[in-house]
CSV table of C-alpha atoms and ligand atoms in Angstrom, one decimal:
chain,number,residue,atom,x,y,z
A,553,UNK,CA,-187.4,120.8,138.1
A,554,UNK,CA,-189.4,122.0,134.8
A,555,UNK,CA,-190.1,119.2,132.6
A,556,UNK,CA,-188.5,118.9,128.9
A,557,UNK,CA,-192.1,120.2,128.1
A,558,UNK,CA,-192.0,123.3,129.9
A,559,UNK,CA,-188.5,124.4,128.1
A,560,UNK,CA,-189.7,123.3,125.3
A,561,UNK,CA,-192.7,125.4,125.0
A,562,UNK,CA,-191.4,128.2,126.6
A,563,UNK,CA,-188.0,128.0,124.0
A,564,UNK,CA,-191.1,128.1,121.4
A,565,UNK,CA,-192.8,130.8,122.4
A,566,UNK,CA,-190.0,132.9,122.7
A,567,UNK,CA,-189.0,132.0,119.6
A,568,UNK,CA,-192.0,133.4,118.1
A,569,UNK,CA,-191.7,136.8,119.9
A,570,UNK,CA,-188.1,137.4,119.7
A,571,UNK,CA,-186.4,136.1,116.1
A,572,UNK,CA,-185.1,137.6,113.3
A,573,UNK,CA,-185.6,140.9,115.6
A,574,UNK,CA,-183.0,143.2,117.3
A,575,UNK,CA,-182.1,143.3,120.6
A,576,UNK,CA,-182.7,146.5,122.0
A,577,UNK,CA,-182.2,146.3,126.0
A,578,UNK,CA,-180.5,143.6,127.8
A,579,UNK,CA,-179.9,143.4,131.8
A,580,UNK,CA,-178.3,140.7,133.5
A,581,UNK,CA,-177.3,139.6,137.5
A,582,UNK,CA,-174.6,137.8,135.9
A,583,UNK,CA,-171.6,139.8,136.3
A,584,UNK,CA,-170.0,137.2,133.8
A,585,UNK,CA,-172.7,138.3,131.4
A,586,UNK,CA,-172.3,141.6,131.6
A,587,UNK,CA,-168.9,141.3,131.4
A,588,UNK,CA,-169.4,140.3,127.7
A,589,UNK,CA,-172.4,142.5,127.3
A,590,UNK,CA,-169.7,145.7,128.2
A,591,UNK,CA,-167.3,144.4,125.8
A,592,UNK,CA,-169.2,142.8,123.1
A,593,UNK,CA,-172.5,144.7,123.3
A,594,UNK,CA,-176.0,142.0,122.9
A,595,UNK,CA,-178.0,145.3,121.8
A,596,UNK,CA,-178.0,145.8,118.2
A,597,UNK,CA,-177.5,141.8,117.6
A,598,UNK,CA,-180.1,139.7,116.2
A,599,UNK,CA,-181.9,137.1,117.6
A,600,UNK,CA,-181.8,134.3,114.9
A,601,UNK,CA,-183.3,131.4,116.7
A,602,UNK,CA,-184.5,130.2,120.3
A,603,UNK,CA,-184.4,126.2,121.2
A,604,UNK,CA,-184.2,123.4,123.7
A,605,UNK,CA,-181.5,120.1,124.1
A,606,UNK,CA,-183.2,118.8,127.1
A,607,UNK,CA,-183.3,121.1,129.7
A,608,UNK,CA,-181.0,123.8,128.4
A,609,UNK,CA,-182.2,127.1,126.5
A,610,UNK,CA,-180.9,127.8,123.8
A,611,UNK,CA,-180.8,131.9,122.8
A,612,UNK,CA,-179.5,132.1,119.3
A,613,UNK,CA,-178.0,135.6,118.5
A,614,UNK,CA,-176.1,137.3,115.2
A,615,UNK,CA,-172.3,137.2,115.8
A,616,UNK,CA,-171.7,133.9,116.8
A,617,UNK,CA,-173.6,134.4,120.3
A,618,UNK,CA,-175.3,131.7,122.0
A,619,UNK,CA,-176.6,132.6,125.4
A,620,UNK,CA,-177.3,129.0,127.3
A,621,UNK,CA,-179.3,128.9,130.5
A,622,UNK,CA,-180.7,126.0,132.5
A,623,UNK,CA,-183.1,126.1,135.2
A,624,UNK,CA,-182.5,123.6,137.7
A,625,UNK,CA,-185.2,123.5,140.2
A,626,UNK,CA,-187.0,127.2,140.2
A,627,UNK,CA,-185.6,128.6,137.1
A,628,UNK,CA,-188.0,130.0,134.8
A,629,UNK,CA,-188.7,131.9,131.0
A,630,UNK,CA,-191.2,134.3,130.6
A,631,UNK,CA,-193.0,136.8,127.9
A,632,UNK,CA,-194.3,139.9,128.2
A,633,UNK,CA,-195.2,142.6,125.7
A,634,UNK,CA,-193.2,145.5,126.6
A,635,UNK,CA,-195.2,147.5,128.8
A,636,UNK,CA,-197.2,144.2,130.4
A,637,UNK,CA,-196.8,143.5,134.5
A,638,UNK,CA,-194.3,141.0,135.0
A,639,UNK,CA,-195.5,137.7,137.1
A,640,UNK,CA,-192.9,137.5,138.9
A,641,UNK,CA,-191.3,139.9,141.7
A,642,UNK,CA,-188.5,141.9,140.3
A,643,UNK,CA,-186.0,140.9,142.4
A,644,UNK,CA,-186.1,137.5,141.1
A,645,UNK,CA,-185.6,138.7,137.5
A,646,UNK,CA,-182.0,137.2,136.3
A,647,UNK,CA,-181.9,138.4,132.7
A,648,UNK,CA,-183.7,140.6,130.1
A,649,UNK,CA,-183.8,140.4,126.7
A,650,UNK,CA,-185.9,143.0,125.0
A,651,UNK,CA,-186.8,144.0,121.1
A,652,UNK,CA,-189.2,146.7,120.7
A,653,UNK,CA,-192.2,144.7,121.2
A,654,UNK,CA,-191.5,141.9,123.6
A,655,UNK,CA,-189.3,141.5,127.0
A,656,UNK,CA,-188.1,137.9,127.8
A,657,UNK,CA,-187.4,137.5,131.4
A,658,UNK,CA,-185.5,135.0,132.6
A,659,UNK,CA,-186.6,134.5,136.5
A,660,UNK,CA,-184.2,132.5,139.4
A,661,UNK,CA,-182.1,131.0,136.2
A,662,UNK,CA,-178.9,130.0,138.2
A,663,UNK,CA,-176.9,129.1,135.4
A,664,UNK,CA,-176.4,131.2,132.4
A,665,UNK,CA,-173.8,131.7,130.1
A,666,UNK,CA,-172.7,133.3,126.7
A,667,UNK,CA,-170.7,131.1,124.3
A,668,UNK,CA,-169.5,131.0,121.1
A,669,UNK,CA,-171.2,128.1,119.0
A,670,UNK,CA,-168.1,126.4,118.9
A,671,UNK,CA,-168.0,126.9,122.4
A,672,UNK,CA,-171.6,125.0,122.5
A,673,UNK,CA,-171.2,122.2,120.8
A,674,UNK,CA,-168.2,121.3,123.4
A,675,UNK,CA,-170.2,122.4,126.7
A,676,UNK,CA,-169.9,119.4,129.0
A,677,UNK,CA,-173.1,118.8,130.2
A,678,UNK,CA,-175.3,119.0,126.6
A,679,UNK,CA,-172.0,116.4,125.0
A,680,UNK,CA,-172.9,114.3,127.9
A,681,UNK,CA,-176.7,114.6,127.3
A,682,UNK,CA,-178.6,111.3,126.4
A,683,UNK,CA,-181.1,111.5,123.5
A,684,UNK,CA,-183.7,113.9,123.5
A,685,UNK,CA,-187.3,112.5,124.1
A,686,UNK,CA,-188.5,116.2,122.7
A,687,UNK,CA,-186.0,115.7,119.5
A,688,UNK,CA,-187.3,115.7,116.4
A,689,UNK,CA,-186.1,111.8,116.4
A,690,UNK,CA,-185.2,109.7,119.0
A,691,UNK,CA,-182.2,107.1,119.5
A,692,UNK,CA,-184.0,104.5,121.3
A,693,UNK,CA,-181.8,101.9,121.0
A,694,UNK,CA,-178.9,104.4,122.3
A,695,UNK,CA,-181.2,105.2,125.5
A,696,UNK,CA,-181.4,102.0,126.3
A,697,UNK,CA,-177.5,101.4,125.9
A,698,UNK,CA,-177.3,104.2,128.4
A,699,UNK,CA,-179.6,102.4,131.0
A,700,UNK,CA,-177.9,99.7,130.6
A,701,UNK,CA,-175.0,101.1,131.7
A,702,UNK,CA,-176.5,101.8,135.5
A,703,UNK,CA,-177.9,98.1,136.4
A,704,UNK,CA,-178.0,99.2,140.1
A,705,UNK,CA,-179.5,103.2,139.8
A,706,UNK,CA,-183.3,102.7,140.3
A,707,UNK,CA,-185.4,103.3,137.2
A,708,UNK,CA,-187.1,106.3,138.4
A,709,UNK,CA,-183.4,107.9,139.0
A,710,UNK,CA,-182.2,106.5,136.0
A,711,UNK,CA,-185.7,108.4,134.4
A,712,UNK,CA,-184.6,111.6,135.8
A,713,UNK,CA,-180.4,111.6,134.5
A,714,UNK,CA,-180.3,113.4,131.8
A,715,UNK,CA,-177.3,111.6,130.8
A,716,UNK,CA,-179.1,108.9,130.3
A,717,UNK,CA,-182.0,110.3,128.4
A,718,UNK,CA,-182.6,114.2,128.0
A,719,UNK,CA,-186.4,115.6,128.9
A,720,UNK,CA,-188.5,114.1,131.5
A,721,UNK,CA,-188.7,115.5,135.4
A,722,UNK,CA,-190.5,114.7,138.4
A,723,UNK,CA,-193.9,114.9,137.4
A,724,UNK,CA,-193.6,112.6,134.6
A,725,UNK,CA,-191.4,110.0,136.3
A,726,UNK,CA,-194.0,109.2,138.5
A,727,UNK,CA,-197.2,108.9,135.9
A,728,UNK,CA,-194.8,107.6,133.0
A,729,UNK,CA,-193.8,104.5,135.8
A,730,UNK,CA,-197.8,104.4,136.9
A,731,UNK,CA,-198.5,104.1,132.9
A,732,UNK,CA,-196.1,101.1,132.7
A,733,UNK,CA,-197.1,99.1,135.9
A,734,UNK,CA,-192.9,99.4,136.6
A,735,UNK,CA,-192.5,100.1,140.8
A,736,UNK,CA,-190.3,103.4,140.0
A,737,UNK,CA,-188.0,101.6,143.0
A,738,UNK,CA,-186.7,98.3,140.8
A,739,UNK,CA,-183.3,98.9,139.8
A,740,UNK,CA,-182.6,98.9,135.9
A,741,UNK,CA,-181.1,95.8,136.0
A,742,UNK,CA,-184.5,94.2,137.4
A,743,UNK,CA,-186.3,96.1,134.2
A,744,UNK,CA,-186.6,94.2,130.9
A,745,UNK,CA,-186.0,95.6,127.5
A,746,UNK,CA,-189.8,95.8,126.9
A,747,UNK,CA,-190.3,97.2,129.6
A,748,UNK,CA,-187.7,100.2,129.3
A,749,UNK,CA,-189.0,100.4,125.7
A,750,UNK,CA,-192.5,101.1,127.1
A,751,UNK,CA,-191.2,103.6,129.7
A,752,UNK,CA,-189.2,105.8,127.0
A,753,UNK,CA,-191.9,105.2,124.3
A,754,UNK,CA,-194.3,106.5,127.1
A,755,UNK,CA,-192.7,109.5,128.1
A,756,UNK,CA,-191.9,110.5,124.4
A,757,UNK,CA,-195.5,110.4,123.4
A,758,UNK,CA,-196.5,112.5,126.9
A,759,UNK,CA,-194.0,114.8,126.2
A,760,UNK,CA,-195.1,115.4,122.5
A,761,UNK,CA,-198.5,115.5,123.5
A,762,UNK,CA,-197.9,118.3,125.7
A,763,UNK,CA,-196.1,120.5,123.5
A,764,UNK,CA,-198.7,119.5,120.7
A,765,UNK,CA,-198.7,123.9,119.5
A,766,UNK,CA,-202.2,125.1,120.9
A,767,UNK,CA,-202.5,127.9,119.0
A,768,UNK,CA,-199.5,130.2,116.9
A,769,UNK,CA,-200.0,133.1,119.0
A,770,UNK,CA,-197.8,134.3,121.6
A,771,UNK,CA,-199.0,133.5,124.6
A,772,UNK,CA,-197.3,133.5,128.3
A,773,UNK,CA,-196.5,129.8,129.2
A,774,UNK,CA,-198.8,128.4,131.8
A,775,UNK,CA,-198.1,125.2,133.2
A,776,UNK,CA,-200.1,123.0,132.4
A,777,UNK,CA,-199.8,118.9,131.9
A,778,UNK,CA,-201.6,116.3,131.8
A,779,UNK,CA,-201.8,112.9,131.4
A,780,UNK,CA,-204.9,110.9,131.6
A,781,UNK,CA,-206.1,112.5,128.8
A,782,UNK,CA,-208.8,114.2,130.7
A,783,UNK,CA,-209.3,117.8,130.5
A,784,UNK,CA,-210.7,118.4,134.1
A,785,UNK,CA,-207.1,119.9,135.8
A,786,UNK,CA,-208.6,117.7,139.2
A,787,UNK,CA,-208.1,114.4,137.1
A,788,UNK,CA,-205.0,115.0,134.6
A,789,UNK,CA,-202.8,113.4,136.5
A,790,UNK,CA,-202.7,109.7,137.4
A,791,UNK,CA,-200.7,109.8,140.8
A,792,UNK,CA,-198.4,112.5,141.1
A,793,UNK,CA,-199.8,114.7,143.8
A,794,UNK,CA,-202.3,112.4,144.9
A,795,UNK,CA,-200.8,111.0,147.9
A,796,UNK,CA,-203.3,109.1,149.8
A,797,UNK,CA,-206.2,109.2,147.2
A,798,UNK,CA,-207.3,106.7,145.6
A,799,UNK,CA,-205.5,105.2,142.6
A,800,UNK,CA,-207.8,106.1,139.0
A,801,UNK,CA,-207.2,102.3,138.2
A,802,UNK,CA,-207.8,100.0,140.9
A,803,UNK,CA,-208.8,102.3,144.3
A,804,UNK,CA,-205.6,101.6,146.1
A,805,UNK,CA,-204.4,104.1,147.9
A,806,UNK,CA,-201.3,105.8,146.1
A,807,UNK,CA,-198.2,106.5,148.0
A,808,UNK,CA,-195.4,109.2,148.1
A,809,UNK,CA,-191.4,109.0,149.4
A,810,UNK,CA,-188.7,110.9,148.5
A,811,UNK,CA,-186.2,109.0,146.3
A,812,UNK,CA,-182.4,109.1,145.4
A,813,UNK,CA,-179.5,111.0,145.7
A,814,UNK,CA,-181.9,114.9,145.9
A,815,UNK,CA,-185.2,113.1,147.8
A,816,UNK,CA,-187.3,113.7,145.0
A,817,UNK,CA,-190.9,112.6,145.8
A,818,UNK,CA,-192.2,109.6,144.0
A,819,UNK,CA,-195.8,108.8,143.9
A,820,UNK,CA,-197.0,105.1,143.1
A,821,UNK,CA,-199.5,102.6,143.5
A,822,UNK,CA,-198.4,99.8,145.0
A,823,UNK,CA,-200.5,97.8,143.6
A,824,UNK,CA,-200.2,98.7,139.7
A,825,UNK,CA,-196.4,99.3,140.0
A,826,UNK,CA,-195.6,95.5,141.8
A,827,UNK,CA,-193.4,95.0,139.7
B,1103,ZN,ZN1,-203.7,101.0,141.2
């Protein structure tokens, strides 16, 4: 599953190619999308703004249009100047949004939807979301409330429901627990309020840092994360992927299971992370 990050950059950048200009082709697999596109037409409109609320994109369009998508697991954003080979193979392509310069290409999105921003602010899943480790604040004290409320879900679950707080995925689960020396297995209840103020603290600040604006061109999002604070890509991460090898910190070798409810893999050291 992307990371808040990864929507977050990829809302950015297409926020930088697409507002304040007309839509001038759209396409869609969604026949409940082009259902609206028939009778309300998306060409001609504006694009006024492009965001993120956790994992949900946000396409902002004149006429009280919101197109919202989410990614889930393989769901992807893309750029391209019109014109430029997609990345992607075509059948995967899910939606288009053109203007005259740029195509946005929306690749193996399963869920997409128009609404109207009335319509948005009542959508279940962003009412139900916690706060936003991307937002421009952060109700810390209101995370932790939400923990709270799950004493026996294991931290590195309770890490990944967005209900509980809105942003971080796989990837940082593991290296935000590794950063904290919390074993992502102890239940909430087991995890102090220090603690759970480190974790969120933690993954705020490595989520920030990763969406820290490289340059203010438009450029095609390419993943790219780290952690360590190394620029090497062999050493920006502190565990995740490196089942087996030895851990940066102590030499320990890290381990990997699958955890939860959707056996997502956790990596650890066992010794860091006692806990
Ligand atoms: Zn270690």
């Amino acid at each position: 599953m992307p990371e808040g990050d990864t929507i977050f950059r990829a809302a950015r950048t297409l926020h930088r190619a697409l507002a304040g200009h007309e839509v001038v082709r759209f396409e869609s697999m969604f026949p409940a999308l082009t259902r609206i596109h028939e009778d309300t037409p998306v060409t001609g409109r504006q694009v006024e703004r492009v965001s993120a609320a956790g994992k949900h994109l946000l396409i902002g369009l004149s006429g009280d249009l919101v197109l919202r998508t989410h990614m889930r697991m393989n769901g992807s954003w893309h750029i391209y100047r019109v014109g430029e080979p997609w990345q992607r193979a075509h059948h995967d392509m899910r939606i288009v949004v053109a203007t005259t310069a740029f195509e946005a290409v929306g690749f193996n999105i399963p869920i997409a939807e128009f609404l109207s921003p009335r319509a948005l602010a009542r959508q279940p899943d962003l009412r139900s979301m916690g706060p936003d480790l991307l937002g421009a604040t952060f109700d810390q004290p209101e995370a932790i409330r939400r923990f709270r409320g799950r004493p026996e879900v294991s931290i590195a679950d309770a890490l990944l429901n967005q209900r509980l707080v809105a942003g971080a995925g796989n990837v940082y689960k593991s290296e935000v627990l590794f950063l904290c020396g919390v074993n992502p297995f102890a239940l909430v209840r087991d995890v102090n309020d220090e603690q759970l103020a480190a974790i969120l603290s933690t993954a705020r600040k490595h989520l920030q840092a990763n969406v820290v604006d490289p340059a203010s061109a438009i450029v095609t999002y390419r993943g790219y994360r780290r952690t360590t604070g190394r620029s090497d890509p062999a050493e920006r991460l502190y565990v995740y992927g490196r089942e087996r090898l030895p851990c940066r910190r102590c030499g320990t070798p890290i381990r990997m299971r699958a955890q939860g409810p959707y056996a997502r893999l956790t990596y650890w050291c066992p010794t860091c992370q006692h806990t």
